[in-house]
Amino acid sequence: NAGVMQNPRHLVRRRGQEARLRCSPMKGHSHVYWYRQLPEEGLKFMVYLQKENIIDESGMPKERFSAEFPKEGPSILRIQQVVRGDSAAYFCASSLGQASYEQYFGPGTRLTVT
Amino acid sequence: GENVEQHPSTLSVQEGDSAVIKCTYSDSASNYFPWYKQELGKGPQLIIDIRSNVGEKKDQRIAVTLNKTAKHFSLHITETQPEDSAVYFCAASTPRTGANNLFFGTGTRLTVIP
C-alpha cells in the first residue's frame, strides 16, 4: 500500500518563476493538507482540501499561492513569482475523512529559490 | 488560534535511558494530540496519538500522557536506542467545522548516545 507521494522531491526555481508541487494521497484518502516547514522550525498549516473543494485556506498567503485537488489527479500547490522567502520544505498529508484525525505525511518537496 | 509550545529543543540521553518531551497547548477545545518523528530529509512519521477522552496511551517503548486541566501532554520513550535519534514534534488539533488541521510545536532534537 503506497503511502503519500510527493513530487518533485527537490525543486530549484529562480526568483519570479512559478513552482508547482504535487501530492498524491494514500489510497482511499480523500482529504489533503499542505504544510510548510522552514529550516529548524515546526510545520505550519497552509491549506486543507477535499476533492474539488478548498475547505480551509486560513494558513495560505493571500497572494501568489494557490492550491487545488481536482476530481482526477494529484493535489497541486502552486506558487507564482517565487521569492527567496518561499524557500522551504513543503509537506502534504492525507487523511481518510473528516472524522478521521490521523494525518500521514509524504516525503516533502524541498523548494530552493535562487 | 491554537499555540503549541514544546520543550526541550534538544535532548541527549545515553542508550537505554528514558527520554521525556513536553508540550503545552492554549486552546482548551483541542481534542487530538499526535506525535511525529522526523528523520533527516524525510517527512514526519506518526508514532503515537492521544485523544482528549484518554489520559494515557502506550505502544511498546513509547507512551503519551495528557493532562487536560493543565493543558499539557508528554511523550515518554523508554529503553532508548540509537535509531530513536530524530526530531520529534508534538501537535494539537482543534475541531472546527470541516477542518482538522494540526498546530505543531517547534520540535525536539533527540540524540541517543550509544
mmCIF file of N, CA and C in Angstrom, chain A residues 23-114:
data_model
loop_
_atom_site.group_PDB
_atom_site.id
_atom_site.type_symbol
_atom_site.label_atom_id
_atom_site.label_comp_id
_atom_site.label_asym_id
_atom_site.label_seq_id
_atom_site.Cartn_x
_atom_site.Cartn_y
_atom_site.Cartn_z
ATOM 1 N N CYS A 23 0.986 16.313 -5.005
ATOM 2 C CA CYS A 23 0.782 15.396 -3.894
ATOM 3 C C CYS A 23 -0.293 14.392 -4.248
ATOM 4 N N SER A 24 0.040 13.111 -4.163
ATOM 5 C CA SER A 24 -0.945 12.053 -4.338
ATOM 6 C C SER A 24 -1.200 11.421 -2.978
ATOM 7 N N PRO A 25 -2.425 11.486 -2.477
ATOM 8 C CA PRO A 25 -2.711 10.952 -1.137
ATOM 9 C C PRO A 25 -2.628 9.436 -1.111
ATOM 10 N N MET A 26 -2.663 8.901 0.092
ATOM 11 C CA MET A 26 -2.711 7.449 0.265
ATOM 12 C C MET A 26 -3.979 6.915 -0.397
ATOM 13 N N LYS A 27 -3.918 5.679 -0.812
ATOM 14 C CA LYS A 27 -5.068 5.060 -1.447
ATOM 15 C C LYS A 27 -6.254 5.086 -0.499
ATOM 16 N N GLY A 28 -7.385 5.550 -1.003
ATOM 17 C CA GLY A 28 -8.582 5.599 -0.179
ATOM 18 C C GLY A 28 -8.765 6.891 0.592
ATOM 19 N N HIS A 29 -7.732 7.738 0.610
ATOM 20 C CA HIS A 29 -7.822 9.015 1.321
ATOM 21 C C HIS A 29 -8.321 10.099 0.361
ATOM 22 N N SER A 30 -9.251 10.911 0.862
ATOM 23 C CA SER A 30 -9.800 11.963 0.009
ATOM 24 C C SER A 30 -9.591 13.353 0.587
ATOM 25 N N HIS A 31 -8.773 13.431 1.659
ATOM 26 C CA HIS A 31 -8.527 14.709 2.310
ATOM 27 C C HIS A 31 -7.030 14.985 2.286
ATOM 28 N N VAL A 32 -6.671 16.182 1.877
ATOM 29 C CA VAL A 32 -5.259 16.556 1.745
ATOM 30 C C VAL A 32 -4.988 17.863 2.487
ATOM 31 N N TYR A 33 -3.892 17.872 3.217
ATOM 32 C CA TYR A 33 -3.426 19.065 3.919
ATOM 33 C C TYR A 33 -2.035 19.420 3.386
ATOM 34 N N TRP A 34 -1.765 20.703 3.252
ATOM 35 C CA TRP A 34 -0.424 21.178 2.902
ATOM 36 C C TRP A 34 0.158 21.957 4.076
ATOM 37 N N TYR A 35 1.430 21.675 4.375
ATOM 38 C CA TYR A 35 2.157 22.362 5.442
ATOM 39 C C TYR A 35 3.495 22.844 4.890
ATOM 40 N N ARG A 36 4.003 23.904 5.500
ATOM 41 C CA ARG A 36 5.318 24.420 5.118
ATOM 42 C C ARG A 36 6.249 24.351 6.323
ATOM 43 N N GLN A 37 7.491 23.968 6.084
ATOM 44 C CA GLN A 37 8.476 23.873 7.162
ATOM 45 C C GLN A 37 9.717 24.667 6.773
ATOM 46 N N LEU A 38 9.970 25.713 7.536
ATOM 47 C CA LEU A 38 11.200 26.476 7.352
ATOM 48 C C LEU A 38 12.329 25.772 8.099
ATOM 49 N N PRO A 39 13.585 25.997 7.712
ATOM 50 C CA PRO A 39 14.706 25.318 8.365
ATOM 51 C C PRO A 39 14.672 25.476 9.883
ATOM 52 N N GLU A 40 14.870 24.368 10.578
ATOM 53 C CA GLU A 40 14.927 24.344 12.045
ATOM 54 C C GLU A 40 13.621 24.812 12.710
ATOM 55 N N GLU A 41 12.507 24.722 11.998
ATOM 56 C CA GLU A 41 11.233 25.118 12.588
ATOM 57 C C GLU A 41 10.209 23.993 12.455
ATOM 58 N N GLY A 42 9.096 24.157 13.136
ATOM 59 C CA GLY A 42 7.999 23.209 13.009
ATOM 60 C C GLY A 42 7.215 23.441 11.741
ATOM 61 N N LEU A 43 6.221 22.618 11.542
ATOM 62 C CA LEU A 43 5.387 22.709 10.354
ATOM 63 C C LEU A 43 4.236 23.689 10.586
ATOM 64 N N LYS A 44 3.957 24.484 9.553
ATOM 65 C CA LYS A 44 2.865 25.456 9.625
ATOM 66 C C LYS A 44 1.788 25.075 8.618
ATOM 67 N N PHE A 45 0.557 25.012 9.092
ATOM 68 C CA PHE A 45 -0.571 24.667 8.235
ATOM 69 C C PHE A 45 -0.772 25.720 7.161
ATOM 70 N N MET A 46 -1.061 25.266 5.938
ATOM 71 C CA MET A 46 -1.346 26.206 4.851
ATOM 72 C C MET A 46 -2.790 26.068 4.379
ATOM 73 N N VAL A 47 -3.157 24.851 3.945
ATOM 74 C CA VAL A 47 -4.469 24.698 3.323
ATOM 75 C C VAL A 47 -4.939 23.261 3.468
ATOM 76 N N TYR A 48 -6.272 23.120 3.521
ATOM 77 C CA TYR A 48 -6.910 21.809 3.640
ATOM 78 C C TYR A 48 -7.910 21.663 2.502
ATOM 79 N N LEU A 49 -7.805 20.567 1.767
ATOM 80 C CA LEU A 49 -8.676 20.370 0.615
ATOM 81 C C LEU A 49 -9.314 18.999 0.630
ATOM 82 N N GLN A 50 -10.509 18.937 0.101
ATOM 83 C CA GLN A 50 -11.124 17.684 -0.283
ATOM 84 C C GLN A 50 -11.253 17.718 -1.801
ATOM 85 N N LYS A 51 -11.655 16.621 -2.362
ATOM 86 C CA LYS A 51 -11.781 16.568 -3.819
ATOM 87 C C LYS A 51 -12.634 17.739 -4.319
ATOM 88 N N GLU A 52 -12.043 18.566 -5.155
ATOM 89 C CA GLU A 52 -12.724 19.678 -5.823
ATOM 90 C C GLU A 52 -13.169 20.785 -4.871
ATOM 91 N N ASN A 53 -12.719 20.739 -3.630
ATOM 92 C CA ASN A 53 -13.129 21.779 -2.679
ATOM 93 C C ASN A 53 -11.968 22.221 -1.803
ATOM 94 N N ILE A 54 -11.860 23.510 -1.584
ATOM 95 C CA ILE A 54 -10.954 24.047 -0.574
ATOM 96 C C ILE A 54 -11.767 24.256 0.691
ATOM 97 N N ILE A 55 -11.384 23.556 1.758
ATOM 98 C CA ILE A 55 -12.155 23.612 2.988
ATOM 99 C C ILE A 55 -11.638 24.718 3.913
ATOM 100 N N ASP A 56 -10.324 24.843 4.007
ATOM 101 C CA ASP A 56 -9.737 25.818 4.925
ATOM 102 C C ASP A 56 -8.424 26.294 4.335
ATOM 103 N N GLU A 57 -8.322 27.544 3.993
ATOM 104 C CA GLU A 57 -7.070 28.095 3.458
ATOM 105 C C GLU A 57 -6.550 29.217 4.348
ATOM 106 N N SER A 58 -6.869 29.129 5.627
ATOM 107 C CA SER A 58 -6.520 30.200 6.553
ATOM 108 C C SER A 58 -5.015 30.368 6.738
ATOM 109 N N GLY A 59 -4.225 29.349 6.413
ATOM 110 C CA GLY A 59 -2.780 29.452 6.563
ATOM 111 C C GLY A 59 -2.050 29.810 5.283
ATOM 112 N N MET A 60 -2.765 30.023 4.257
ATOM 113 C CA MET A 60 -2.171 30.287 2.942
ATOM 114 C C MET A 60 -1.943 31.793 2.774
ATOM 115 N N PRO A 61 -0.771 32.193 2.314
ATOM 116 C CA PRO A 61 -0.571 33.616 1.997
ATOM 117 C C PRO A 61 -1.604 34.067 0.970
ATOM 118 N N LYS A 62 -2.048 35.310 1.096
ATOM 119 C CA LYS A 62 -3.148 35.800 0.262
ATOM 120 C C LYS A 62 -2.752 35.932 -1.192
ATOM 121 N N GLU A 63 -1.492 36.198 -1.446
ATOM 122 C CA GLU A 63 -1.049 36.415 -2.824
ATOM 123 C C GLU A 63 -0.060 35.338 -3.236
ATOM 124 N N ARG A 64 -0.039 35.031 -4.499
ATOM 125 C CA ARG A 64 0.917 34.163 -5.187
ATOM 126 C C ARG A 64 0.717 32.669 -4.910
ATOM 127 N N PHE A 65 0.032 32.301 -3.853
ATOM 128 C CA PHE A 65 -0.150 30.893 -3.508
ATOM 129 C C PHE A 65 -1.569 30.442 -3.848
ATOM 130 N N SER A 66 -1.680 29.242 -4.406
ATOM 131 C CA SER A 66 -2.993 28.655 -4.653
ATOM 132 C C SER A 66 -2.866 27.145 -4.568
ATOM 133 N N ALA A 67 -3.986 26.489 -4.327
ATOM 134 C CA ALA A 67 -3.981 25.036 -4.221
ATOM 135 C C ALA A 67 -5.247 24.493 -4.841
ATOM 136 N N GLU A 68 -5.137 23.274 -5.336
ATOM 137 C CA GLU A 68 -6.306 22.608 -5.895
ATOM 138 C C GLU A 68 -6.181 21.111 -5.670
ATOM 139 N N PHE A 69 -7.324 20.451 -5.699
ATOM 140 C CA PHE A 69 -7.372 18.993 -5.589
ATOM 141 C C PHE A 69 -8.490 18.554 -6.528
ATOM 142 N N PRO A 70 -8.156 18.325 -7.786
ATOM 143 C CA PRO A 70 -9.197 18.026 -8.774
ATOM 144 C C PRO A 70 -9.800 16.648 -8.571
ATOM 145 N N LYS A 71 -10.888 16.428 -9.270
ATOM 146 C CA LYS A 71 -11.583 15.147 -9.166
ATOM 147 C C LYS A 71 -10.644 13.998 -9.566
ATOM 148 N N GLU A 72 -9.861 14.222 -10.580
ATOM 149 C CA GLU A 72 -8.880 13.228 -11.015
ATOM 150 C C GLU A 72 -7.483 13.823 -10.899
ATOM 151 N N GLY A 73 -6.547 13.042 -10.408
ATOM 152 C CA GLY A 73 -5.167 13.506 -10.358
ATOM 153 C C GLY A 73 -4.762 14.011 -8.991
ATOM 154 N N PRO A 74 -3.503 14.422 -8.887
ATOM 155 C CA PRO A 74 -2.971 14.818 -7.589
ATOM 156 C C PRO A 74 -3.427 16.208 -7.158
ATOM 157 N N SER A 75 -3.211 16.491 -5.903
ATOM 158 C CA SER A 75 -3.374 17.849 -5.408
ATOM 159 C C SER A 75 -2.142 18.652 -5.823
ATOM 160 N N ILE A 76 -2.349 19.906 -6.149
ATOM 161 C CA ILE A 76 -1.251 20.752 -6.594
ATOM 162 C C ILE A 76 -1.209 22.026 -5.761
ATOM 163 N N LEU A 77 -0.010 22.327 -5.270
ATOM 164 C CA LEU A 77 0.251 23.615 -4.611
ATOM 165 C C LEU A 77 1.067 24.445 -5.597
ATOM 166 N N ARG A 78 0.549 25.604 -5.912
ATOM 167 C CA ARG A 78 1.173 26.443 -6.931
ATOM 168 C C ARG A 78 1.651 27.741 -6.295
ATOM 169 N N ILE A 79 2.903 28.079 -6.562
ATOM 170 C CA ILE A 79 3.459 29.336 -6.056
ATOM 171 C C ILE A 79 3.926 30.146 -7.262
ATOM 172 N N GLN A 80 3.301 31.281 -7.455
ATOM 173 C CA GLN A 80 3.663 32.139 -8.576
ATOM 174 C C GLN A 80 4.706 33.165 -8.150
ATOM 175 N N GLN A 81 5.528 33.561 -9.107
ATOM 176 C CA GLN A 81 6.525 34.628 -8.882
ATOM 177 C C GLN A 81 7.281 34.401 -7.573
ATOM 178 N N VAL A 82 7.944 33.267 -7.481
ATOM 179 C CA VAL A 82 8.599 32.886 -6.226
ATOM 180 C C VAL A 82 9.646 33.914 -5.803
ATOM 181 N N VAL A 83 9.777 34.026 -4.482
ATOM 182 C CA VAL A 83 10.806 34.881 -3.874
ATOM 183 C C VAL A 83 11.656 34.012 -2.964
ATOM 184 N N ARG A 84 12.817 34.545 -2.536
ATOM 185 C CA ARG A 84 13.744 33.731 -1.730
ATOM 186 C C ARG A 84 13.081 33.238 -0.449
ATOM 187 N N GLY A 85 12.171 34.038 0.100
ATOM 188 C CA GLY A 85 11.494 33.644 1.337
ATOM 189 C C GLY A 85 10.574 32.445 1.181
ATOM 190 N N ASP A 86 10.316 32.032 -0.067
ATOM 191 C CA ASP A 86 9.485 30.842 -0.293
ATOM 192 C C ASP A 86 10.303 29.562 -0.148
ATOM 193 N N SER A 87 11.617 29.685 -0.057
ATOM 194 C CA SER A 87 12.476 28.502 0.095
ATOM 195 C C SER A 87 12.119 27.798 1.400
ATOM 196 N N ALA A 88 11.750 26.532 1.284
ATOM 197 C CA ALA A 88 11.288 25.767 2.444
ATOM 198 C C ALA A 88 11.002 24.338 1.990
ATOM 199 N N ALA A 89 10.672 23.509 2.953
ATOM 200 C CA ALA A 89 10.171 22.171 2.645
ATOM 201 C C ALA A 89 8.650 22.217 2.717
ATOM 202 N N TYR A 90 8.006 21.710 1.708
ATOM 203 C CA TYR A 90 6.548 21.693 1.657
ATOM 204 C C TYR A 90 6.088 20.234 1.758
ATOM 205 N N PHE A 91 5.263 19.996 2.757
ATOM 206 C CA PHE A 91 4.778 18.642 3.003
ATOM 207 C C PHE A 91 3.277 18.581 2.784
ATOM 208 N N CYS A 92 2.828 17.489 2.217
ATOM 209 C CA CYS A 92 1.402 17.260 2.206
ATOM 210 C C CYS A 92 1.107 16.043 3.070
ATOM 211 N N ALA A 93 -0.065 16.029 3.623
ATOM 212 C CA ALA A 93 -0.542 14.924 4.444
ATOM 213 C C ALA A 93 -1.931 14.554 3.950
ATOM 214 N N SER A 94 -2.282 13.287 4.121
ATOM 215 C CA SER A 94 -3.629 12.879 3.751
ATOM 216 C C SER A 94 -4.298 12.174 4.916
ATOM 217 N N SER A 95 -5.609 12.244 4.922
ATOM 218 C CA SER A 95 -6.376 11.519 5.932
ATOM 219 C C SER A 95 -7.576 10.872 5.267
ATOM 220 N N LEU A 96 -8.137 9.908 6.009
ATOM 221 C CA LEU A 96 -9.200 9.088 5.444
ATOM 222 C C LEU A 96 -10.489 9.888 5.237
ATOM 223 N N GLY A 97 -10.795 10.752 6.197
ATOM 224 C CA GLY A 97 -12.022 11.509 6.087
ATOM 225 C C GLY A 97 -12.094 12.565 7.152
ATOM 226 N N GLN A 98 -13.141 13.320 7.133
ATOM 227 C CA GLN A 98 -13.271 14.429 8.070
ATOM 228 C C GLN A 98 -13.287 13.956 9.505
ATOM 229 N N ALA A 99 -13.899 12.806 9.723
ATOM 230 C CA ALA A 99 -13.999 12.298 11.086
ATOM 231 C C ALA A 99 -12.740 11.559 11.521
ATOM 232 N N SER A 100 -11.817 11.354 10.608
ATOM 233 C CA SER A 100 -10.567 10.651 10.924
ATOM 234 C C SER A 100 -9.485 11.672 11.184
ATOM 235 N N TYR A 101 -8.881 11.606 12.349
ATOM 236 C CA TYR A 101 -7.906 12.617 12.703
ATOM 237 C C TYR A 101 -6.509 12.332 12.168
ATOM 238 N N GLU A 102 -6.167 11.058 12.013
ATOM 239 C CA GLU A 102 -4.786 10.723 11.670
ATOM 240 C C GLU A 102 -4.399 11.287 10.313
ATOM 241 N N GLN A 103 -3.280 11.984 10.290
ATOM 242 C CA GLN A 103 -2.731 12.519 9.060
ATOM 243 C C GLN A 103 -1.393 11.856 8.799
ATOM 244 N N TYR A 104 -1.221 11.396 7.565
ATOM 245 C CA TYR A 104 0.003 10.715 7.166
ATOM 246 C C TYR A 104 0.726 11.582 6.135
ATOM 247 N N PHE A 105 1.996 11.816 6.403
ATOM 248 C CA PHE A 105 2.756 12.769 5.608
ATOM 249 C C PHE A 105 3.555 12.111 4.488
ATOM 250 N N GLY A 106 3.719 12.887 3.426
ATOM 251 C CA GLY A 106 4.616 12.490 2.359
ATOM 252 C C GLY A 106 6.050 12.895 2.672
ATOM 253 N N PRO A 107 6.983 12.592 1.754
ATOM 254 C CA PRO A 107 8.398 12.879 1.996
ATOM 255 C C PRO A 107 8.773 14.339 1.809
ATOM 256 N N GLY A 108 7.856 15.129 1.250
ATOM 257 C CA GLY A 108 8.107 16.555 1.106
ATOM 258 C C GLY A 108 8.763 16.941 -0.206
ATOM 259 N N THR A 109 8.588 18.210 -0.555
ATOM 260 C CA THR A 109 9.302 18.826 -1.678
ATOM 261 C C THR A 109 10.127 19.969 -1.120
ATOM 262 N N ARG A 110 11.413 19.909 -1.378
ATOM 263 C CA ARG A 110 12.303 20.979 -0.903
ATOM 264 C C ARG A 110 12.504 21.976 -2.022
ATOM 265 N N LEU A 111 11.930 23.153 -1.805
ATOM 266 C CA LEU A 111 11.982 24.219 -2.794
ATOM 267 C C LEU A 111 13.125 25.170 -2.456
ATOM 268 N N THR A 112 13.972 25.417 -3.429
ATOM 269 C CA THR A 112 15.042 26.387 -3.280
ATOM 270 C C THR A 112 14.871 27.467 -4.337
ATOM 271 N N VAL A 113 14.802 28.705 -3.883
ATOM 272 C CA VAL A 113 14.672 29.838 -4.798
ATOM 273 C C VAL A 113 16.007 30.571 -4.854
ATOM 274 N N THR A 114 16.553 30.667 -6.047
ATOM 275 C CA THR A 114 17.868 31.295 -6.191
ATOM 276 C C THR A 114 17.737 32.702 -6.747
#
